[in-house]
mmCIF file of C-alpha atoms in Angstrom:
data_model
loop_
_atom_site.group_PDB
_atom_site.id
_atom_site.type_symbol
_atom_site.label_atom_id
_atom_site.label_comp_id
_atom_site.label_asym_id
_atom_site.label_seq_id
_atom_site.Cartn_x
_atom_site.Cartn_y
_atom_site.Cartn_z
ATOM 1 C CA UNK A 947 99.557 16.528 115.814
ATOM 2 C CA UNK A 948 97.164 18.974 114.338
ATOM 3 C CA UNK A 949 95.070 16.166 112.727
ATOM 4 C CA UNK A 950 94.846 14.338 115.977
ATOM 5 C CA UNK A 951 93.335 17.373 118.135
ATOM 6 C CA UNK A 952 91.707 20.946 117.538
ATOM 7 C CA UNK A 953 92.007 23.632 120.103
ATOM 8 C CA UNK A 954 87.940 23.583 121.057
ATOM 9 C CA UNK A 955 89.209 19.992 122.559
ATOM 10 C CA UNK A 956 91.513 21.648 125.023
ATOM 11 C CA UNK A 957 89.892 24.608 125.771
ATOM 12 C CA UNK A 958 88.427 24.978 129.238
ATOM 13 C CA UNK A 959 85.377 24.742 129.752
ATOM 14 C CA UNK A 960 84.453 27.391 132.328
ATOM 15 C CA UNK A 961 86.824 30.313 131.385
ATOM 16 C CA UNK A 962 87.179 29.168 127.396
ATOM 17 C CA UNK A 963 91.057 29.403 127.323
ATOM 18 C CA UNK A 964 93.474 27.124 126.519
ATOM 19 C CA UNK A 965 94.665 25.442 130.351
ATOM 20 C CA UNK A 966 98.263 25.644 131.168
ATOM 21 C CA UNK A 967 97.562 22.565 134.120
ATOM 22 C CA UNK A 968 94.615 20.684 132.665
ATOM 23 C CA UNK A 969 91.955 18.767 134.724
ATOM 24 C CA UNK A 970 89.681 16.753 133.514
ATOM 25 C CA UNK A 971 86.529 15.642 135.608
ATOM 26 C CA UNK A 972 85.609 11.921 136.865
ATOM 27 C CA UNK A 973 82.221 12.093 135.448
ATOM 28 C CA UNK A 974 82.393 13.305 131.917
ATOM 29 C CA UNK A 975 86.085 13.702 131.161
ATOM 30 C CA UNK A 976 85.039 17.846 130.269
ATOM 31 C CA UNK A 977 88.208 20.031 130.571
ATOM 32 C CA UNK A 978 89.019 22.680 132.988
ATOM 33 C CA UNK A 979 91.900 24.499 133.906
ATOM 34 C CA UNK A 980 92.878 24.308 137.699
ATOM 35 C CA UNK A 981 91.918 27.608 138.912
ATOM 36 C CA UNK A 982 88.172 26.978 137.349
ATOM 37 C CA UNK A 983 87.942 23.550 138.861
ATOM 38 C CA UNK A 984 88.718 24.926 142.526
ATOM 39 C CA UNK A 985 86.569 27.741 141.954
ATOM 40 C CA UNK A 986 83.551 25.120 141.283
ATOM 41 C CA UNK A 987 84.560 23.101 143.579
ATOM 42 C CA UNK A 988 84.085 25.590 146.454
ATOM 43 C CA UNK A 989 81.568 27.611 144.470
ATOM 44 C CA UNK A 990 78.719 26.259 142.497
ATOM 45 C CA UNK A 991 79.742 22.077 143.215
ATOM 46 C CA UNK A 992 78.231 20.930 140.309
ATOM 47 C CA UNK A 993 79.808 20.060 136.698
ATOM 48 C CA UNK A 994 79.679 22.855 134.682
ATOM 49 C CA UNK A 995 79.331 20.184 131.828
ATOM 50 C CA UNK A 996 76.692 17.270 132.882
ATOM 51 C CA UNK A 997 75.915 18.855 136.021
ATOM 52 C CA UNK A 998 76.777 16.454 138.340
ATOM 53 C CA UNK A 999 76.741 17.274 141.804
ATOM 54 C CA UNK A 1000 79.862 16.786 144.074
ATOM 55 C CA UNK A 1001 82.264 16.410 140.797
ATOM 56 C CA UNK A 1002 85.914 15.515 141.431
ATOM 57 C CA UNK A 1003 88.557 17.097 139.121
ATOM 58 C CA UNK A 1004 92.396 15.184 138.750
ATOM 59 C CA UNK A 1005 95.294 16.324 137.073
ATOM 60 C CA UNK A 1006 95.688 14.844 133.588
ATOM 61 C CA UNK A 1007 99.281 14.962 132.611
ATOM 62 C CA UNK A 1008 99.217 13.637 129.413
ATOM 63 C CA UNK A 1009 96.525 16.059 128.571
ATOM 64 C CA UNK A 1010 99.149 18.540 129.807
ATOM 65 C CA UNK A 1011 102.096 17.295 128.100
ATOM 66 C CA UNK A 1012 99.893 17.358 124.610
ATOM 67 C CA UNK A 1013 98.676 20.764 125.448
ATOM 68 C CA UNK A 1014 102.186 21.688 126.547
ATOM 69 C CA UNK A 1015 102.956 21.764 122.272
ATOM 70 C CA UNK A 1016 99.951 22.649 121.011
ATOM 71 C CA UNK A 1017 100.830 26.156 118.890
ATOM 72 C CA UNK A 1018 99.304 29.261 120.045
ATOM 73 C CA UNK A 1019 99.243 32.568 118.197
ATOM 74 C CA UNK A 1020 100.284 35.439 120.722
ATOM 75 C CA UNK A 1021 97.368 37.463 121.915
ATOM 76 C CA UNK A 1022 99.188 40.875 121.300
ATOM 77 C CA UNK A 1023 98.968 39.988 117.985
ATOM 78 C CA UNK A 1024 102.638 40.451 116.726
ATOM 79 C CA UNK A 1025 102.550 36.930 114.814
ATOM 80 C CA UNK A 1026 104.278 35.241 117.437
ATOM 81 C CA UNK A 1027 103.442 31.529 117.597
ATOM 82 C CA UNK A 1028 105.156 28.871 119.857
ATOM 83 C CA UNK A 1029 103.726 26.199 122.299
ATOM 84 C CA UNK A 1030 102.010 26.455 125.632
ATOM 85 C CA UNK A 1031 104.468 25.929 127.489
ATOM 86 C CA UNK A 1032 106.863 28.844 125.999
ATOM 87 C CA UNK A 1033 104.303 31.669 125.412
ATOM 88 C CA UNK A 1034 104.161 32.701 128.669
ATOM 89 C CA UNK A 1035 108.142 33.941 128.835
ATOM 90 C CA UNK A 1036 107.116 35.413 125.114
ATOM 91 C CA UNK A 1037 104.188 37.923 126.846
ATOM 92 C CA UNK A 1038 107.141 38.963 129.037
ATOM 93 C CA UNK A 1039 109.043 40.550 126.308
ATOM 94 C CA UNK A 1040 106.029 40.983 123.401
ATOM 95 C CA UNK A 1041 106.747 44.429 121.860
ATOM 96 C CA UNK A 1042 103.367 45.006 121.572
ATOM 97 C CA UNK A 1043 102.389 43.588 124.929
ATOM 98 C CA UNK A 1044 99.740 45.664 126.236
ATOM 99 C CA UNK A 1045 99.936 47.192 130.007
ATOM 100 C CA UNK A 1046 96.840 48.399 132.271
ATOM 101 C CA UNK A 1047 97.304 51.276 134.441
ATOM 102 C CA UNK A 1048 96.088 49.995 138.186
ATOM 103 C CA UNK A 1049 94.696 53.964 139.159
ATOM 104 C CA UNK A 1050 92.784 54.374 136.396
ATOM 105 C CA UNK A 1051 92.700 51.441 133.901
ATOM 106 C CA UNK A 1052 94.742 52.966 130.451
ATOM 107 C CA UNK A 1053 96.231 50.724 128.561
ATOM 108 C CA UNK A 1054 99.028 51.019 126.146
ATOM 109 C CA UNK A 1055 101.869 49.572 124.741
ATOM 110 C CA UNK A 1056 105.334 50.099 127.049
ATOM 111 C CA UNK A 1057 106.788 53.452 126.147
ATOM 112 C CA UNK A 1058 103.311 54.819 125.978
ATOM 113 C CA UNK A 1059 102.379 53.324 129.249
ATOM 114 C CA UNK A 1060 105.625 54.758 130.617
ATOM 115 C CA UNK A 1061 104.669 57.979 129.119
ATOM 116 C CA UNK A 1062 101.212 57.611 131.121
ATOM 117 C CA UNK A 1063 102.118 56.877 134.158
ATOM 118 C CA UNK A 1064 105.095 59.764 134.672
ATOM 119 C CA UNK A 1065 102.933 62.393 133.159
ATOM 120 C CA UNK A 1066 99.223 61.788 134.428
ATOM 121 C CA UNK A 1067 100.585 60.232 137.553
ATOM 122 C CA UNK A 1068 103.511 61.972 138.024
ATOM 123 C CA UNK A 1069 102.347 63.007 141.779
ATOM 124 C CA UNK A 1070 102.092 59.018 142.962
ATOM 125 C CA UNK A 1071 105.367 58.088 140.927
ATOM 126 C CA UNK A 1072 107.302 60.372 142.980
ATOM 127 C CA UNK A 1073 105.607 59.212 146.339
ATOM 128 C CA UNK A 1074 106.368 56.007 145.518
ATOM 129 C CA UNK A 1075 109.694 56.236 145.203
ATOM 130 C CA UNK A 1076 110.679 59.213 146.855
ATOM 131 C CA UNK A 1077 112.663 57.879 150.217
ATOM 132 C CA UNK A 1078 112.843 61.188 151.528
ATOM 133 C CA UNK A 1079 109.079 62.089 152.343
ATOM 134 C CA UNK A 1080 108.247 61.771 155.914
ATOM 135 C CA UNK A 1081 104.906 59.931 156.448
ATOM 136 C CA UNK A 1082 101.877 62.449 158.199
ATOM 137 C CA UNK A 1083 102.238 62.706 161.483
ATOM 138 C CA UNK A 1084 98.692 62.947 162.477
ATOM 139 C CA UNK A 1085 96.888 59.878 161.125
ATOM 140 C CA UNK A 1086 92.857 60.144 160.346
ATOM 141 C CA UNK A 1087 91.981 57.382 162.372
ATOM 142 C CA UNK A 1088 93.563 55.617 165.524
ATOM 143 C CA UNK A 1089 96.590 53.472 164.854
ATOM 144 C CA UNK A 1090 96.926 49.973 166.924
ATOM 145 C CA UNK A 1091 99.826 48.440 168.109
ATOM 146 C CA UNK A 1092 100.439 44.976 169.533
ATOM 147 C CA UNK A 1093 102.207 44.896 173.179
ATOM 148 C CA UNK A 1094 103.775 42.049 172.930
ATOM 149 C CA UNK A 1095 103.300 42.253 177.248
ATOM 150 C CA UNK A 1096 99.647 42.126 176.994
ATOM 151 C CA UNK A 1097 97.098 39.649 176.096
ATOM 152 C CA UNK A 1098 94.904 40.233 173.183
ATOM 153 C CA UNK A 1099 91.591 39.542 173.047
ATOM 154 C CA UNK A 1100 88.854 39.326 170.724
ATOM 155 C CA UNK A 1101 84.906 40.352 170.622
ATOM 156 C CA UNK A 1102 84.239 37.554 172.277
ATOM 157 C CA UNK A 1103 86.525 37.849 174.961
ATOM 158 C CA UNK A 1104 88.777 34.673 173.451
ATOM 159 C CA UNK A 1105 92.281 35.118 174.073
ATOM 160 C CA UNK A 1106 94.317 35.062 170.089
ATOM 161 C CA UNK A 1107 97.950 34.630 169.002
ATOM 162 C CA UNK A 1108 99.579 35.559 165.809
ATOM 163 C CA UNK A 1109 99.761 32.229 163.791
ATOM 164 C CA UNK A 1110 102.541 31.995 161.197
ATOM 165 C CA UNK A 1111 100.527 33.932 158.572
ATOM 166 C CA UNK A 1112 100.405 36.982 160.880
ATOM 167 C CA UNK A 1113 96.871 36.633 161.043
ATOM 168 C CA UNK A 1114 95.210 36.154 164.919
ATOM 169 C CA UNK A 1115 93.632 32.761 165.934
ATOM 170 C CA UNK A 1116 92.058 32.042 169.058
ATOM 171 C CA UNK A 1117 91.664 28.264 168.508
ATOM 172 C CA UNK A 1118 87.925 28.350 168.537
ATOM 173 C CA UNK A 1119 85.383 27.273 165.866
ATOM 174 C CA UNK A 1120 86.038 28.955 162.927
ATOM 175 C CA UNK A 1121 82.195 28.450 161.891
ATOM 176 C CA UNK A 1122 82.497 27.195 158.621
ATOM 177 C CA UNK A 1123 84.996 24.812 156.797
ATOM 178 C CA UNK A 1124 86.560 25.303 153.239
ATOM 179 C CA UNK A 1125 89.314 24.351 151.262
ATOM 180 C CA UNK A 1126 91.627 26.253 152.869
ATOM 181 C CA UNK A 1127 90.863 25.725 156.620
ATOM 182 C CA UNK A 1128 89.584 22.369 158.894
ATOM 183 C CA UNK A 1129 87.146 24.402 160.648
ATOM 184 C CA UNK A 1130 89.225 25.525 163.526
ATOM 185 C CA UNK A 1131 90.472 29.080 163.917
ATOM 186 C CA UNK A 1132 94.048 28.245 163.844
ATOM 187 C CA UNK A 1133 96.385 27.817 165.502
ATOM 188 C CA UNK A 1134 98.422 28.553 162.886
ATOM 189 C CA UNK A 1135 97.145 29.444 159.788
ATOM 190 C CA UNK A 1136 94.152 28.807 157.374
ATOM 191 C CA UNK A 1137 91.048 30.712 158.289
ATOM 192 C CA UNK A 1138 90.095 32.130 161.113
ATOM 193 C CA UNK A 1139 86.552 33.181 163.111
ATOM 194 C CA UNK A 1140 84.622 36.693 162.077
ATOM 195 C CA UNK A 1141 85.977 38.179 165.325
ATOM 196 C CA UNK A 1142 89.493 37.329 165.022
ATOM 197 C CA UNK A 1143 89.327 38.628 161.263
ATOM 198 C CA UNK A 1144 88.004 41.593 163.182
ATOM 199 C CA UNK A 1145 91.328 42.129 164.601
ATOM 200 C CA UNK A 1146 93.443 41.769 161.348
ATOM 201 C CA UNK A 1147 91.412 44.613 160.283
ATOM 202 C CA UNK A 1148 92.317 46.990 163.158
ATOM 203 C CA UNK A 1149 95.387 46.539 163.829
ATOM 204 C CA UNK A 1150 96.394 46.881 160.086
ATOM 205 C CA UNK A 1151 94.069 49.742 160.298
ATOM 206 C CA UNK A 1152 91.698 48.511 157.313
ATOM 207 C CA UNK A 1153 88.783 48.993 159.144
ATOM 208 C CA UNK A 1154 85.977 50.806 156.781
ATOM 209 C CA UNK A 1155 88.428 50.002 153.759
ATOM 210 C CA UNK A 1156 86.670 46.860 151.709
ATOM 211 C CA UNK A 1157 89.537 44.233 153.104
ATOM 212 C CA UNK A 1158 89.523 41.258 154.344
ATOM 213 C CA UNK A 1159 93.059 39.039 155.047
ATOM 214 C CA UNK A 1160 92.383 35.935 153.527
ATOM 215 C CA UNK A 1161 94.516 32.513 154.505
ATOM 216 C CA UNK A 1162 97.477 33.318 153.480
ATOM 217 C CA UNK A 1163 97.815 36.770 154.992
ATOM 218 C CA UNK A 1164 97.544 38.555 152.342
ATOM 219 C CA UNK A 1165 95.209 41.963 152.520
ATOM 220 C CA UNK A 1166 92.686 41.474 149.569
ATOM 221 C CA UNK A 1167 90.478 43.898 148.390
ATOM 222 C CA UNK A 1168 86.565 43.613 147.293
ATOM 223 C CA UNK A 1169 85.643 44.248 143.890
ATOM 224 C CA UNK A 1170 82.943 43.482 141.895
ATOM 225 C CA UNK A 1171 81.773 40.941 143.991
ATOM 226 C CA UNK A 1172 85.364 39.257 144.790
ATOM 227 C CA UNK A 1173 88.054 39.710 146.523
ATOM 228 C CA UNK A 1174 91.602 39.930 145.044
ATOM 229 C CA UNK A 1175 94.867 40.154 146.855
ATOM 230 C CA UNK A 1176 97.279 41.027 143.910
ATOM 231 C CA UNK A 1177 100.046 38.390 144.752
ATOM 232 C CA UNK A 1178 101.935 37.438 141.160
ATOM 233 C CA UNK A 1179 101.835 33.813 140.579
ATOM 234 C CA UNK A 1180 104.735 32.462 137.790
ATOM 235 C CA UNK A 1181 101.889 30.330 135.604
ATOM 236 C CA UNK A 1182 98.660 32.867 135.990
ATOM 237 C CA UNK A 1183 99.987 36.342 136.765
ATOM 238 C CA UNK A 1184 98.636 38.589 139.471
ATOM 239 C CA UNK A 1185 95.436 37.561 141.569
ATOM 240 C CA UNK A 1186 93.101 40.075 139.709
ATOM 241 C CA UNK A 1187 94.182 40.351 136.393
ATOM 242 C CA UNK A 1188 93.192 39.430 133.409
ATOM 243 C CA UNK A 1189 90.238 36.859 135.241
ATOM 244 C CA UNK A 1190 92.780 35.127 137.640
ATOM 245 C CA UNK A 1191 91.773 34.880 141.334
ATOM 246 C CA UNK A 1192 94.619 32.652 143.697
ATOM 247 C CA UNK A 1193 92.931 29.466 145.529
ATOM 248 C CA UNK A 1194 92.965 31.975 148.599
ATOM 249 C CA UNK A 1195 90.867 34.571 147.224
ATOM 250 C CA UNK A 1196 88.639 32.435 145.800
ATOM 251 C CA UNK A 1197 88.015 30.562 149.303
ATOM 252 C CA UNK A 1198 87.822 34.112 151.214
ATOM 253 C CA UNK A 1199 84.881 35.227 147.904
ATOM 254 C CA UNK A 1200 82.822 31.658 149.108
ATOM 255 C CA UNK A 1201 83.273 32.546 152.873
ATOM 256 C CA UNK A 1202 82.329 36.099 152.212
ATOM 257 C CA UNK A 1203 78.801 36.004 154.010
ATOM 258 C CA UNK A 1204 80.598 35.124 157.442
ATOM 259 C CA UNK A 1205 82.843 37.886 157.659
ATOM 260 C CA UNK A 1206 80.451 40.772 155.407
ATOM 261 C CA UNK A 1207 78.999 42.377 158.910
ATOM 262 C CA UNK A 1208 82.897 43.446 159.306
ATOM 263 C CA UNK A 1209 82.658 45.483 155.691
ATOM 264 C CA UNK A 1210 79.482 47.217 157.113
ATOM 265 C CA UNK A 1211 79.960 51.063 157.706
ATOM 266 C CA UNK A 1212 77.768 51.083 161.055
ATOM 267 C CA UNK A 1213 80.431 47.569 162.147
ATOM 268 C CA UNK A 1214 79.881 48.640 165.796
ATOM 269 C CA UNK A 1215 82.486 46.189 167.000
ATOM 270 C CA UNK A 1216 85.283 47.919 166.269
#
């Protein structure tokens, strides 16, 4: 197998890794891996490799079956090697796996991570676990409830319901169209108009706090110029890590300019 392909054939192109679900595109057969070929899809549209507007990306499954076996040495550098498809379980249980501290970025191996986060952030550790604290009483800023008895309305006066993504839809124009949505706020899920998005923002009481809820549901935060909602996926990890962003986050980055008057600290619609 080695004499028959090198690993600059496989890498993708985009994010220069080696693509654990291959695509190749319709124009010039370059490789991507699927996250980068949604992400140009909705994002720049053109081949990153012949620059071809409008490309189309497909699944190439023998690609992925050859990848699949290709040997890879583990990035922790222990000496590991095994195939694509088996390094991932090995980076669960790599002794010198390296782990980044979410408050304030250390990394370390396990016991010194452990070490890290029970000394330095000993305070949050307890919190976090600690079933017996009572939550403050007096919160800083108003806290909304939904009556289930009244109707809810948004900005524009539009009646919404909570679609299956606990996200409110009012059925109107959404007022753009990705890959994620048709268009239409609702009425179920998908994406949904700048002033219903206004109202998963205050009644989970993220108003002021750099969130959005993208399609899903999930709260995702803005950072560095994306937004990230930290849900684990089995092939890729957590959305936000290590260069990953889910298909959800990276639809709610694109549609960023029609919700980013809802980020703004003088927002006077809420």
């Amino acid at each position: 197998m080695k004499g028959q392909i090198e690993e600059e054939d496989i890498m993708c192109i985009v994010c220069q890794d080696v693509p654990s679900n291959a695509h190749t595109s319709q124009c010039c057969g370059c490789v991507l891996c699927e996250e980068c070929s949604v992400l140009t899809i909705s994002g720049s549209k053109t081949c990153p490799h012949c620059r071809n507007q409008n490309p189309k990306f497909e699944k190439n499954m023998y690609l992925i079956k050859l990848i699949n076996k290709f040997p890879v040495i583990c990035k922790y550098e222990c000496g590991h090697v095994s195939q694509v498809s088996d390094i991932k379980n090995h980076y669960k249980s790599c002794p010198k796996k390296i782990y980044t501290c979410s408050n304030c970025e250390y990394q370390g191996k396990k016991q010194d991570f452990f070490n890290h986060i029970t000394s330095t952030h000993k305070d949050e550790v307890i919190h976090y676990f600690d079933k017996s604290q009572e939550q403050s009483s007096t919160p800083s800023k108003t806290v909304y409830t939904i009556d289930p008895l009244q109707e809810v309305k948004n900005s524009r006066g539009n009646v919404c319901q909570i679609g299956k993504t606990s996200k409110f839809f009012c059925g109107k124009n959404v007022g753009h169209k990705c890959n994620t949505c048709d268009g239409q706020c609702g009425p179920n899920d998908g994406c949904n108009c700048p002033p219903c998005m206004e109202l998963d923002l205050k009644y989970r009481n993220l108003i002021g706090k750099q969130a959005l809820i993208n399609a899903e549901g999930k709260v995702a935060f803005l950072a560095n110029g994306s937004f990230y909602c930290g849900t684990f996926n089995q092939d890729y990890g957590k959305c936000g890590k290590i260069g990953y962003k889910c298909r959800y986050c990276t639809s709610l980055t694109s549609d960023f300019p029609y919700y980013k008057h809802l980020l703004q600290s003088d927002n006077k619609n809420v």
